[in-house]
Amino acid sequence: DSGVTQTPKHLITATGQRVTLRCSPRSGDLSVYWYQQSLDQGLQFLIQYYNGEERAKGNILERFSAQQFPDLHSELNLSSLELGDSALYFCASGDPDEQYFGPGTRLTVT
Amino acid sequence: KNQVEQSPQSLIILEGKNCTLQCNYTVSPFSNLRWYKQDTGRGPVSLTIMTFSENTKSNGRYTATLDADTKQSSLHITASQLSDSASYICVVIIFGNEKLTFGTGTRLTIIP
């Protein structure tokens, strides 16, 4: 158990809809990283937050947004969903030297 | 373009045998390289982290090597076990940049 929690575990929704994925980092970690892993694809970095502020941005679509709250949990919002957004979404916490990954949320867009 | 390539894409070996996975990268400037193990449907777990000056690092039956001159790394698994069945992902971190560049992984299957 990495200490990073993600909810929900699975999510099935239709195209055009909007969903919110939630992540709670390990106790004491200020950074949260979001990743997308499509079927048979490598992990793609989406975005990083540090203590409530956006720190780094990767290949995140404009339809996606994230935020980190004062209690350090983070939410990833995905809107106008397309079939191609179906993937595993991982959250990680830690620092650049070591990141601990959560169990992931499997999103299926039908 | 910063890239990380892994080979083979998949590998099947008998339980108890050894195997070596390869990682070639073009990431520059280089900070450190990590190997992660990812069980199906679960988050990656770190196996080893190596900086520019380290040539080899072990974690139990896992031994990683790094040649920063040729930009190659390998992960050697000794006396494989059924629980080693997983994807192994090579990750390279750019110096001064907190973003991780992931390889697409090697899918390892251990058969009894």
GROMACS .gro file of C-alpha atoms in nm:
model
  222
    1ASP     CA    1   0.000   0.000   0.000
    2SER     CA    2   0.158   0.327  -0.118
    3GLY     CA    3  -0.049   0.548   0.111
    4VAL     CA    4  -0.200   0.729  -0.187
    5THR     CA    5  -0.574   0.679  -0.227
    6GLN     CA    6  -0.788   0.731  -0.535
    7THR     CA    7  -1.162   0.722  -0.584
    8PRO     CA    8  -1.356   0.588  -0.753
    9LYS     CA    9  -1.184   0.266  -0.856
   10HIS     CA   10  -1.395   0.229  -1.168
   11LEU     CA   11  -1.605   0.477  -1.362
   12ILE     CA   12  -1.824   0.415  -1.664
   13THR     CA   13  -1.980   0.708  -1.841
   14ALA     CA   14  -2.102   0.820  -2.180
   15THR     CA   15  -1.940   1.043  -2.439
   16GLY     CA   16  -1.991   1.412  -2.378
   17GLN     CA   17  -2.019   1.372  -2.003
   18ARG     CA   18  -1.803   1.517  -1.726
   19VAL     CA   19  -1.637   1.326  -1.443
   20THR     CA   20  -1.424   1.406  -1.141
   21LEU     CA   21  -1.147   1.182  -1.013
   22ARG     CA   22  -1.019   1.226  -0.661
   23CYS     CA   23  -0.679   1.168  -0.507
   24SER     CA   24  -0.552   1.191  -0.149
   25PRO     CA   25  -0.172   1.203  -0.123
   26ARG     CA   26   0.041   1.031   0.138
   27SER     CA   27   0.047   1.200   0.473
   28GLY     CA   28   0.299   1.485   0.462
   29ASP     CA   29   0.339   1.496   0.083
   30LEU     CA   30   0.271   1.838  -0.069
   31SER     CA   31   0.297   1.736  -0.434
   32VAL     CA   32   0.038   1.553  -0.638
   33TYR     CA   33   0.101   1.427  -0.990
   34TRP     CA   34  -0.162   1.304  -1.237
   35TYR     CA   35  -0.093   1.050  -1.512
   36GLN     CA   36  -0.294   0.887  -1.787
   37GLN     CA   37  -0.228   0.534  -1.909
   38SER     CA   38  -0.423   0.426  -2.215
   39LEU     CA   39  -0.448   0.061  -2.316
   40ASP     CA   40  -0.104  -0.074  -2.406
   41GLN     CA   41   0.040   0.277  -2.382
   42GLY     CA   42   0.301   0.419  -2.151
   43LEU     CA   43   0.219   0.651  -1.868
   44GLN     CA   44   0.168   1.010  -1.979
   45PHE     CA   45   0.228   1.290  -1.733
   46LEU     CA   46  -0.068   1.528  -1.717
   47ILE     CA   47  -0.010   1.783  -1.443
   48GLN     CA   48   0.153   1.843  -1.106
   49TYR     CA   49   0.037   2.047  -0.809
   50TYR     CA   50   0.247   2.153  -0.515
   51ASN     CA   51   0.080   2.282  -0.201
   52GLY     CA   52  -0.223   2.406  -0.391
   53GLU     CA   53  -0.041   2.563  -0.683
   54GLU     CA   54   0.011   2.427  -1.033
   55ARG     CA   55   0.381   2.335  -1.063
   56ALA     CA   56   0.421   2.161  -1.398
   57LYS     CA   57   0.208   2.077  -1.697
   58GLY     CA   58   0.243   1.787  -1.934
   59ASN     CA   59   0.024   1.652  -2.210
   60ILE     CA   60  -0.303   1.762  -2.056
   61LEU     CA   61  -0.592   1.840  -2.287
   62GLU     CA   62  -0.784   2.166  -2.254
   63ARG     CA   63  -1.093   1.959  -2.171
   64PHE     CA   64  -0.912   1.838  -1.858
   65SER     CA   65  -0.840   2.043  -1.549
   66ALA     CA   66  -0.717   1.979  -1.200
   67GLN     CA   67  -0.689   2.147  -0.866
   68GLN     CA   68  -0.541   2.084  -0.525
   69PHE     CA   69  -0.733   2.184  -0.217
   70PRO     CA   70  -0.608   2.323   0.118
   71ASP     CA   71  -0.623   1.975   0.272
   72LEU     CA   72  -0.390   1.869  -0.016
   73HIS     CA   73  -0.630   1.631  -0.183
   74SER     CA   74  -0.657   1.680  -0.556
   75GLU     CA   75  -0.927   1.640  -0.817
   76LEU     CA   76  -0.890   1.581  -1.189
   77ASN     CA   77  -1.188   1.699  -1.392
   78LEU     CA   78  -1.247   1.550  -1.735
   79SER     CA   79  -1.516   1.708  -1.951
   80SER     CA   80  -1.672   1.654  -2.294
   81LEU     CA   81  -1.550   1.299  -2.270
   82GLU     CA   82  -1.454   1.110  -2.583
   83LEU     CA   83  -1.406   0.737  -2.640
   84GLY     CA   84  -1.031   0.795  -2.654
   85ASP     CA   85  -1.032   0.922  -2.297
   86SER     CA   86  -1.090   0.568  -2.173
   87ALA     CA   87  -0.781   0.489  -1.970
   88LEU     CA   88  -0.634   0.432  -1.627
   89TYR     CA   89  -0.573   0.756  -1.444
   90PHE     CA   90  -0.308   0.746  -1.175
   91CYS     CA   91  -0.228   0.993  -0.907
   92ALA     CA   92   0.109   0.999  -0.736
   93SER     CA   93   0.251   1.194  -0.447
   94GLY     CA   94   0.601   1.252  -0.319
   95ASP     CA   95   0.880   1.457  -0.467
   96PRO     CA   96   1.093   1.448  -0.782
   97ASP     CA   97   1.324   1.192  -0.622
   98GLU     CA   98   1.053   0.945  -0.534
   99GLN     CA   99   0.690   0.921  -0.635
  100TYR     CA  100   0.436   0.687  -0.484
  101PHE     CA  101   0.149   0.587  -0.707
  102GLY     CA  102  -0.211   0.529  -0.609
  103PRO     CA  103  -0.414   0.229  -0.728
  104GLY     CA  104  -0.565   0.425  -1.017
  105THR     CA  105  -0.913   0.498  -1.148
  106ARG     CA  106  -1.023   0.304  -1.454
  107LEU     CA  107  -1.239   0.526  -1.673
  108THR     CA  108  -1.448   0.372  -1.947
  109VAL     CA  109  -1.625   0.603  -2.189
  110THR     CA  110  -1.901   0.437  -2.391
  111LYS     CA  111   1.271   1.481  -2.870
  112ASN     CA  112   1.319   1.316  -2.531
  113GLN     CA  113   1.235   0.950  -2.562
  114VAL     CA  114   1.268   0.630  -2.366
  115GLU     CA  115   1.256   0.301  -2.557
  116GLN     CA  116   1.236  -0.041  -2.399
  117SER     CA  117   1.295  -0.387  -2.534
  118PRO     CA  118   1.166  -0.642  -2.566
  119GLN     CA  119   0.800  -0.539  -2.565
  120SER     CA  120   0.711  -0.871  -2.407
  121LEU     CA  121   0.898  -1.166  -2.267
  122ILE     CA  122   0.795  -1.511  -2.144
  123ILE     CA  123   1.035  -1.716  -1.935
  124LEU     CA  124   1.022  -2.022  -1.712
  125GLU     CA  125   1.011  -1.982  -1.338
  126GLY     CA  126   1.359  -1.988  -1.192
  127LYS     CA  127   1.530  -1.851  -1.502
  128ASN     CA  128   1.707  -1.517  -1.529
  129CYS     CA  129   1.622  -1.239  -1.771
  130THR     CA  130   1.743  -0.894  -1.873
  131LEU     CA  131   1.529  -0.603  -1.986
  132GLN     CA  132   1.672  -0.312  -2.185
  133CYS     CA  133   1.612   0.062  -2.182
  134ASN     CA  134   1.760   0.318  -2.422
  135TYR     CA  135   1.696   0.686  -2.377
  136THR     CA  136   1.762   1.011  -2.554
  137VAL     CA  137   1.662   1.231  -2.261
  138SER     CA  138   1.901   1.517  -2.199
  139PRO     CA  139   2.018   1.658  -1.970
  140PHE     CA  140   1.992   1.350  -1.756
  141SER     CA  141   1.912   1.355  -1.386
  142ASN     CA  142   1.828   1.004  -1.286
  143LEU     CA  143   1.678   0.682  -1.414
  144ARG     CA  144   1.427   0.460  -1.241
  145TRP     CA  145   1.283   0.118  -1.293
  146TYR     CA  146   0.924   0.059  -1.186
  147LYS     CA  147   0.724  -0.263  -1.159
  148GLN     CA  148   0.356  -0.239  -1.248
  149ASP     CA  149   0.119  -0.525  -1.179
  150THR     CA  150  -0.182  -0.540  -1.409
  151GLY     CA  151  -0.434  -0.271  -1.321
  152ARG     CA  152  -0.228  -0.132  -1.035
  153GLY     CA  153   0.000   0.165  -0.983
  154PRO     CA  154   0.374   0.140  -1.055
  155VAL     CA  155   0.608   0.063  -0.767
  156SER     CA  156   0.966   0.185  -0.766
  157LEU     CA  157   1.239  -0.082  -0.785
  158THR     CA  158   1.558   0.122  -0.827
  159ILE     CA  159   1.671   0.480  -0.873
  160MET     CA  160   2.011   0.558  -1.024
  161THR     CA  161   2.184   0.891  -1.067
  162PHE     CA  162   2.431   0.986  -1.336
  163SER     CA  163   2.729   0.862  -1.135
  164GLU     CA  164   2.591   0.520  -1.045
  165ASN     CA  165   2.664   0.218  -1.264
  166THR     CA  166   2.472  -0.049  -1.081
  167LYS     CA  167   2.214  -0.081  -0.809
  168SER     CA  168   2.048  -0.387  -0.661
  169ASN     CA  169   1.718  -0.446  -0.488
  170GLY     CA  170   1.696  -0.811  -0.389
  171ARG     CA  171   1.678  -1.020  -0.706
  172TYR     CA  172   1.662  -0.706  -0.921
  173THR     CA  173   1.985  -0.546  -1.044
  174ALA     CA  174   1.985  -0.235  -1.259
  175THR     CA  175   2.281  -0.108  -1.458
  176LEU     CA  176   2.335   0.228  -1.617
  177ASP     CA  177   2.576   0.344  -1.887
  178ALA     CA  178   2.530   0.719  -1.908
  179ASP     CA  179   2.774   0.745  -2.199
  180THR     CA  180   2.571   0.519  -2.427
  181LYS     CA  181   2.241   0.617  -2.258
  182GLN     CA  182   2.148   0.260  -2.187
  183SER     CA  183   2.014   0.084  -1.882
  184SER     CA  184   1.923  -0.274  -1.809
  185LEU     CA  185   1.724  -0.452  -1.542
  186HIS     CA  186   1.837  -0.804  -1.461
  187ILE     CA  187   1.604  -1.035  -1.272
  188THR     CA  188   1.761  -1.337  -1.109
  189ALA     CA  189   1.585  -1.664  -1.028
  190SER     CA  190   1.248  -1.539  -1.149
  191GLN     CA  191   0.931  -1.610  -0.952
  192LEU     CA  192   0.570  -1.621  -1.060
  193SER     CA  193   0.514  -1.294  -0.875
  194ASP     CA  194   0.760  -1.123  -1.107
  195SER     CA  195   0.496  -1.135  -1.381
  196ALA     CA  196   0.428  -0.766  -1.445
  197SER     CA  197   0.521  -0.474  -1.667
  198TYR     CA  198   0.858  -0.317  -1.603
  199ILE     CA  199   0.883   0.048  -1.686
  200CYS     CA  200   1.198   0.254  -1.736
  201VAL     CA  201   1.160   0.621  -1.639
  202VAL     CA  202   1.408   0.899  -1.703
  203ILE     CA  203   1.405   1.235  -1.530
  204ILE     CA  204   1.539   1.544  -1.701
  205PHE     CA  205   1.782   1.749  -1.494
  206GLY     CA  206   1.613   2.058  -1.353
  207ASN     CA  207   1.270   1.938  -1.466
  208GLU     CA  208   1.033   1.745  -1.246
  209LYS     CA  209   0.855   1.574  -1.534
  210LEU     CA  210   0.911   1.203  -1.578
  211THR     CA  211   0.957   1.050  -1.922
  212PHE     CA  212   0.819   0.696  -1.926
  213GLY     CA  213   0.906   0.408  -2.152
  214THR     CA  214   0.619   0.192  -2.278
  215GLY     CA  215   0.738  -0.097  -2.066
  216THR     CA  216   0.827  -0.463  -2.105
  217ARG     CA  217   0.551  -0.710  -2.026
  218LEU     CA  218   0.716  -1.004  -1.843
  219THR     CA  219   0.533  -1.332  -1.794
  220ILE     CA  220   0.676  -1.607  -1.576
  221ILE     CA  221   0.537  -1.953  -1.641
  222PRO     CA  222   0.567  -2.248  -1.400
   0.00000   0.00000   0.00000
